[in-house]
PDB file of C-alpha atoms in Angstrom:
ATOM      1  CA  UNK A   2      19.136 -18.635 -12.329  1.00  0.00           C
ATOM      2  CA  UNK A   3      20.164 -15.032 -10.993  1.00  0.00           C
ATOM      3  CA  UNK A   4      19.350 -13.325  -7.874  1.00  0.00           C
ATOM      4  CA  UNK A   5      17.868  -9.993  -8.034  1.00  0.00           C
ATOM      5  CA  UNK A   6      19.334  -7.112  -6.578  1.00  0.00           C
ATOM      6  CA  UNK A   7      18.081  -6.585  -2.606  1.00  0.00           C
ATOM      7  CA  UNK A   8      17.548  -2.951  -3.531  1.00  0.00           C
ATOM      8  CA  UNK A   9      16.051  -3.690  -6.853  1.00  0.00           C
ATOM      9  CA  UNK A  10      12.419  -3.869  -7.180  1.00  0.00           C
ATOM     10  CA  UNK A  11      10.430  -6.914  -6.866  1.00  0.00           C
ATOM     11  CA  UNK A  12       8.024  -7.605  -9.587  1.00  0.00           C
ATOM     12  CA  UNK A  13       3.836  -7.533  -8.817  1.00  0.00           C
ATOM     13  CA  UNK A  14       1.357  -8.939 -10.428  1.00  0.00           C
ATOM     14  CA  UNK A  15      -2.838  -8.757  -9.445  1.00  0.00           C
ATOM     15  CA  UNK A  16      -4.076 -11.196  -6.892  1.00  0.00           C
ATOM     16  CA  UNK A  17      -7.392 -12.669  -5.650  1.00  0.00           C
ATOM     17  CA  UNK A  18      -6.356 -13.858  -1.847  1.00  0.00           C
ATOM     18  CA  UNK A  19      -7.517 -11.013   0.059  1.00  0.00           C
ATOM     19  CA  UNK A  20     -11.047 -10.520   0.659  1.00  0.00           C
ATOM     20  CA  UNK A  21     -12.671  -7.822   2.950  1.00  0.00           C
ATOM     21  CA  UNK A  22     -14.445 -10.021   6.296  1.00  0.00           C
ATOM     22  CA  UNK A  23     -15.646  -7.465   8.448  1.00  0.00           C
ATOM     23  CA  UNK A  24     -15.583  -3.331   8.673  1.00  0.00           C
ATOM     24  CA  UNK A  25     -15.872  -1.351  11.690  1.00  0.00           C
ATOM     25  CA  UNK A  26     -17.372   1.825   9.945  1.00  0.00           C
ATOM     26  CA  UNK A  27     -17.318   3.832  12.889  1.00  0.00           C
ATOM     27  CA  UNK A  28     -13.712   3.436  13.510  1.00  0.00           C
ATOM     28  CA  UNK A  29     -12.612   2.956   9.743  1.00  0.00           C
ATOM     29  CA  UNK A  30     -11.159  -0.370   9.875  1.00  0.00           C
ATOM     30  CA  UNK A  31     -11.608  -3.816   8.575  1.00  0.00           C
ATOM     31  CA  UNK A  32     -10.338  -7.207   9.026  1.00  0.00           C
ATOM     32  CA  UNK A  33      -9.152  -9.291   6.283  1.00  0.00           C
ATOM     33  CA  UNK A  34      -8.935 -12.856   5.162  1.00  0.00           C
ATOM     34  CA  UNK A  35      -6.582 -14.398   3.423  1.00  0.00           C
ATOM     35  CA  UNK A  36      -7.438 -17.602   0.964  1.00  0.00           C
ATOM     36  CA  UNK A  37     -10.483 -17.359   3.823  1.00  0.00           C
ATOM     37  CA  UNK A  38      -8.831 -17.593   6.767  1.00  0.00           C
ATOM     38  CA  UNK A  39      -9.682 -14.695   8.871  1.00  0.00           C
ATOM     39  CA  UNK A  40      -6.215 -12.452   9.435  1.00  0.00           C
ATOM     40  CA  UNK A  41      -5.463 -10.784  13.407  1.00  0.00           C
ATOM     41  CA  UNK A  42      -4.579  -7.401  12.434  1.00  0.00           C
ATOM     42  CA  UNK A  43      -6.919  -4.768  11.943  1.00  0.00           C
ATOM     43  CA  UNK A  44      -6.575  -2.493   9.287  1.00  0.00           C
ATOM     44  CA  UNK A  45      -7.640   1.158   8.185  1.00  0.00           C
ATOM     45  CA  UNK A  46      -9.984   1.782   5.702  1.00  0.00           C
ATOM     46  CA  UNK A  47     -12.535  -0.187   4.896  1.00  0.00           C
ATOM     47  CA  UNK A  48     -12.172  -0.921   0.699  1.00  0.00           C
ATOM     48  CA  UNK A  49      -9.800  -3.402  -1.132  1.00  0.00           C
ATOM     49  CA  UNK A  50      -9.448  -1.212  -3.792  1.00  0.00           C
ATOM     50  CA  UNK A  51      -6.339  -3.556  -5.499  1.00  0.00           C
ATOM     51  CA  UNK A  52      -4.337  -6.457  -3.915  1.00  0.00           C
ATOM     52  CA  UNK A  53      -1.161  -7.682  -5.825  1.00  0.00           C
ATOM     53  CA  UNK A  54       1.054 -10.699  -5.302  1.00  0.00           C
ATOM     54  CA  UNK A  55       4.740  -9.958  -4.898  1.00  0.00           C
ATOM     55  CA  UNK A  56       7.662 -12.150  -6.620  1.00  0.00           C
ATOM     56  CA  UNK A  57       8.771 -12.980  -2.924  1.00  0.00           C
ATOM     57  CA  UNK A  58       5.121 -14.842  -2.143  1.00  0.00           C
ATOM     58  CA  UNK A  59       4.450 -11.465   0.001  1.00  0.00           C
ATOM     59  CA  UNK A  60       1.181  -9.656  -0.440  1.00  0.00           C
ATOM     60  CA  UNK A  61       0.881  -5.995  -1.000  1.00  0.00           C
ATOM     61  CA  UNK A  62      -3.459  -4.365  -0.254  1.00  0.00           C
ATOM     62  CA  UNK A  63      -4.688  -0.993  -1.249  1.00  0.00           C
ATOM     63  CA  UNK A  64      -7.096  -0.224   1.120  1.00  0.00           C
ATOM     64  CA  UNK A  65      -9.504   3.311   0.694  1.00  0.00           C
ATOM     65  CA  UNK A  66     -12.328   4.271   2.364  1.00  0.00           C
ATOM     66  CA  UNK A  67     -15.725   5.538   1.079  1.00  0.00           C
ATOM     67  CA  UNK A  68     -15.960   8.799   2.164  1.00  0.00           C
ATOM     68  CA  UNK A  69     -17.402  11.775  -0.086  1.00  0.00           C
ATOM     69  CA  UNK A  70     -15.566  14.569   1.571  1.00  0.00           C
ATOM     70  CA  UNK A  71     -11.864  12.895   2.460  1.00  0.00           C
ATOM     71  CA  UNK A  72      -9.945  10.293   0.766  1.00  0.00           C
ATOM     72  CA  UNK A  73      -7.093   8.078   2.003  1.00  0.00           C
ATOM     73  CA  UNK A  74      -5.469   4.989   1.164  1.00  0.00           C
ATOM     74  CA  UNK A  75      -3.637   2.519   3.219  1.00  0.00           C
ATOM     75  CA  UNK A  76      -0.648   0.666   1.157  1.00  0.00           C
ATOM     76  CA  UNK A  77      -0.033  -2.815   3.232  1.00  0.00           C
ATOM     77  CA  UNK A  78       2.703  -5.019   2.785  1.00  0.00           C
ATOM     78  CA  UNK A  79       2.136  -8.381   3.933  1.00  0.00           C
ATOM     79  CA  UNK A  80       4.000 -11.512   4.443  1.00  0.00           C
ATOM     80  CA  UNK A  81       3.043 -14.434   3.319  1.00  0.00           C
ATOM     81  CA  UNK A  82       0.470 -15.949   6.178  1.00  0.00           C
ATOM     82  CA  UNK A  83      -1.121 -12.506   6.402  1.00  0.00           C
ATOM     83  CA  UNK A  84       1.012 -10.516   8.799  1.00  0.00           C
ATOM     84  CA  UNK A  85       1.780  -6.645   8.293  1.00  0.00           C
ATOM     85  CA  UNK A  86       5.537  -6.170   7.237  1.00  0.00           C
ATOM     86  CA  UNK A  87       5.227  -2.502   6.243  1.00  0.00           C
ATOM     87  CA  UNK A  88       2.386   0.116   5.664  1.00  0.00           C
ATOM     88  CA  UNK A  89       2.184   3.777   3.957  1.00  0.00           C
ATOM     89  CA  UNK A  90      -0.958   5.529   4.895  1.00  0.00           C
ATOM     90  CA  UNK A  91      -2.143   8.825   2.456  1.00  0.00           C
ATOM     91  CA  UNK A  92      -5.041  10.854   1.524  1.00  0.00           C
ATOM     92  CA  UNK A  93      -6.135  14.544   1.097  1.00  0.00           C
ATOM     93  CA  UNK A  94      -9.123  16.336   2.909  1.00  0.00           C
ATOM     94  CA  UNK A  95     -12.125  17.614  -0.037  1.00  0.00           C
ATOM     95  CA  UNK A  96     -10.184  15.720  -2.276  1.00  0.00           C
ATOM     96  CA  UNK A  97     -12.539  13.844  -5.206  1.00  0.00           C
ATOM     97  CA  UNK A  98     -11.237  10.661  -7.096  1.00  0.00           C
ATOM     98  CA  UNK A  99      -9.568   7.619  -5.111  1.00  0.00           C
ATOM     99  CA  UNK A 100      -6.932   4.780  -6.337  1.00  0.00           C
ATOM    100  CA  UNK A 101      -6.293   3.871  -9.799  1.00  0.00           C
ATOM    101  CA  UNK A 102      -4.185   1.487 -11.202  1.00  0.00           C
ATOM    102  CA  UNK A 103      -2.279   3.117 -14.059  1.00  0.00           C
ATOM    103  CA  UNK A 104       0.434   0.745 -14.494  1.00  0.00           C
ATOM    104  CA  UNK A 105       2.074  -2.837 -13.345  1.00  0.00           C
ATOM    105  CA  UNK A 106       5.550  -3.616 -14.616  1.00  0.00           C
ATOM    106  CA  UNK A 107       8.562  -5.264 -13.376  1.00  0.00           C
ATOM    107  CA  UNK A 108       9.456  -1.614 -11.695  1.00  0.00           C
ATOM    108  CA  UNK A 109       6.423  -1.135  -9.714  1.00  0.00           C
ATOM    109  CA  UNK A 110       2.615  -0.618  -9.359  1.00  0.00           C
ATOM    110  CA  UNK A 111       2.256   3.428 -11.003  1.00  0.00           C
ATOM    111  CA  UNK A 112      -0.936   4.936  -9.313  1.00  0.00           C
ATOM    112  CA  UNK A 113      -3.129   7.597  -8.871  1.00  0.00           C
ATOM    113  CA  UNK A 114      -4.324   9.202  -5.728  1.00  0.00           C
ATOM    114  CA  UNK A 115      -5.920  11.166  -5.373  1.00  0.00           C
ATOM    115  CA  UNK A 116      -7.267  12.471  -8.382  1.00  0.00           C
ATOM    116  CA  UNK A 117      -5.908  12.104 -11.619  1.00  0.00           C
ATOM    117  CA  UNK A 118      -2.974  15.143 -11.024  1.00  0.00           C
ATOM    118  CA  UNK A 119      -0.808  13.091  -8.700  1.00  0.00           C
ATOM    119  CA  UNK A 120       1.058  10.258 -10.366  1.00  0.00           C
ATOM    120  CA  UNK A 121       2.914   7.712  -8.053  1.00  0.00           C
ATOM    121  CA  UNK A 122       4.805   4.990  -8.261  1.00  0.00           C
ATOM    122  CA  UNK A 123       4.785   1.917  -5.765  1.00  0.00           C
ATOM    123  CA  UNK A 124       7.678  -0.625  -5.500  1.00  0.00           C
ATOM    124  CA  UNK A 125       8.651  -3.193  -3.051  1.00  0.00           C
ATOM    125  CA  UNK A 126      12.350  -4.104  -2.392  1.00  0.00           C
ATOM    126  CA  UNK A 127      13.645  -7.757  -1.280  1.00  0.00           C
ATOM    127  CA  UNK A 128      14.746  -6.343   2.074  1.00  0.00           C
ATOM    128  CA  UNK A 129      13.990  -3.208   4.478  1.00  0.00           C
ATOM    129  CA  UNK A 130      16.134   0.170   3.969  1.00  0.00           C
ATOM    130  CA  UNK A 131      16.330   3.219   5.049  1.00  0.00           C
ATOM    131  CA  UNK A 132      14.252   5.511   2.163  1.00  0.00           C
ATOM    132  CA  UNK A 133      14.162   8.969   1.268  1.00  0.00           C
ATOM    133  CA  UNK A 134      10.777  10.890   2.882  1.00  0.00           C
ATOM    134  CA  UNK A 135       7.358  10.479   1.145  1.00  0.00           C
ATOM    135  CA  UNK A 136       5.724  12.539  -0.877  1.00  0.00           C
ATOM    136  CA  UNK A 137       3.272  15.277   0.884  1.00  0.00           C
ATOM    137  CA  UNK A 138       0.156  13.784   2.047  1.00  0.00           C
ATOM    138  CA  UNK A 139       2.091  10.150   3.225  1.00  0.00           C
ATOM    139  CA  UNK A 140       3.403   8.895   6.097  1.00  0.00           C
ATOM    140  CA  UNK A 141       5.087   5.398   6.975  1.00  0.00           C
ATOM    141  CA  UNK A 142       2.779   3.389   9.483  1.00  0.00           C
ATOM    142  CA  UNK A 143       6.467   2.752  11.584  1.00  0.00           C
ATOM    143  CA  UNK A 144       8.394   5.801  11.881  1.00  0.00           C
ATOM    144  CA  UNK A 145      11.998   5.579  12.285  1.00  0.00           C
ATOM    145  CA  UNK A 146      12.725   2.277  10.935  1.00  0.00           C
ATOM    146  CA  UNK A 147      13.436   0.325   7.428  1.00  0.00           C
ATOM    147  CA  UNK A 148      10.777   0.194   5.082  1.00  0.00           C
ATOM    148  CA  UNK A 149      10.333  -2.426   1.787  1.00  0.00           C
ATOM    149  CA  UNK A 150       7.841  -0.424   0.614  1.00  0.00           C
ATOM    150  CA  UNK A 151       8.958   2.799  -1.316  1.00  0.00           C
ATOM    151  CA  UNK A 152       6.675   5.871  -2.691  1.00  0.00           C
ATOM    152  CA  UNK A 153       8.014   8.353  -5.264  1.00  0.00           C
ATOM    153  CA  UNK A 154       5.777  11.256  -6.775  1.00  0.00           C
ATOM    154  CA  UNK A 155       6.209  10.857 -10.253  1.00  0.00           C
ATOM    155  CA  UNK A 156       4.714  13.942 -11.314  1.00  0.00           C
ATOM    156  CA  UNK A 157       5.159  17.385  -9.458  1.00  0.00           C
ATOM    157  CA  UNK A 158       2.388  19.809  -8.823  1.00  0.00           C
ATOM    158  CA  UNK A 159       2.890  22.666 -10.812  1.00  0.00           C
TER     159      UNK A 159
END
């Protein structure tokens, strides 16, 4: 048996855990459940656009919202009962289109959001670094601190 790499990439692959409980439309939240149990945190947006299970037992939810006029997308990572380990939140004002799964291999969840001109690509490391900024239009939920998740642009706007 080998051990990956901490900085390497842990693979994904789609899950059916998560389910959306409740929303809070007004505030743009929902809570979650997890193999039904009801989960504490609240979380933005109100959608499970895409939930994937993570070699580690972690969860990872793509949350979007349903607004016509401005997108986003919340990128959770979860541990294994349910609680938030890290989050990237993104989305574009008069923006059309939402997520969409392009790609799952053993480098990442590829993406697009939003629209189909802005290619990403999603991966989740074994343990918390420092990372390079996000592309435009993301932030990290916790500023200043390590992050699992990592967000590169794989195309550029031209």
């Amino acid at each position: 048996m080998t051990t990956a790499d901490s900085s390497s990439p842990l693979a994904l692959r789609k899950s059916t855990r998560l389910a959306v409980h409740s929303t809070d439309d007004s505030k743009g939240e929902c809570q979650l459940a997890l193999n039904g149990n009801l989960l504490a945190d609240r979380f933005d947006n109100t959608i499970l656009d895409a939930q994937y299970e993570v070699a580690d037992g972690c969860l990872l939810a793509v949350l979007g919202s349903d607004s016509p006029w401005d997108v986003t997308a919340s990128l959770y990572l979860l541990d294994s009962t349910g609680r938030i380990i890290d989050a990237i939140h993104g989305g574009g004002m008069f923006v059309a289109g939402g997520f969409a799964e392009v790609g799952l291999d053993a480098a990442g969840l590829t993406f697009v959001f939003p629209g189909v001109e802005n290619r990403y690509r999603l991966s989740v490391s074994q343990r918390a670094a420092w990372r390079s900024p996000l592309p435009s239009g993301w932030r990290y939920q916790r500023w200043w601190a390590t992050h699992r998740l990592q967000l590169l642009q794989l195309n550029r706007p031209t």
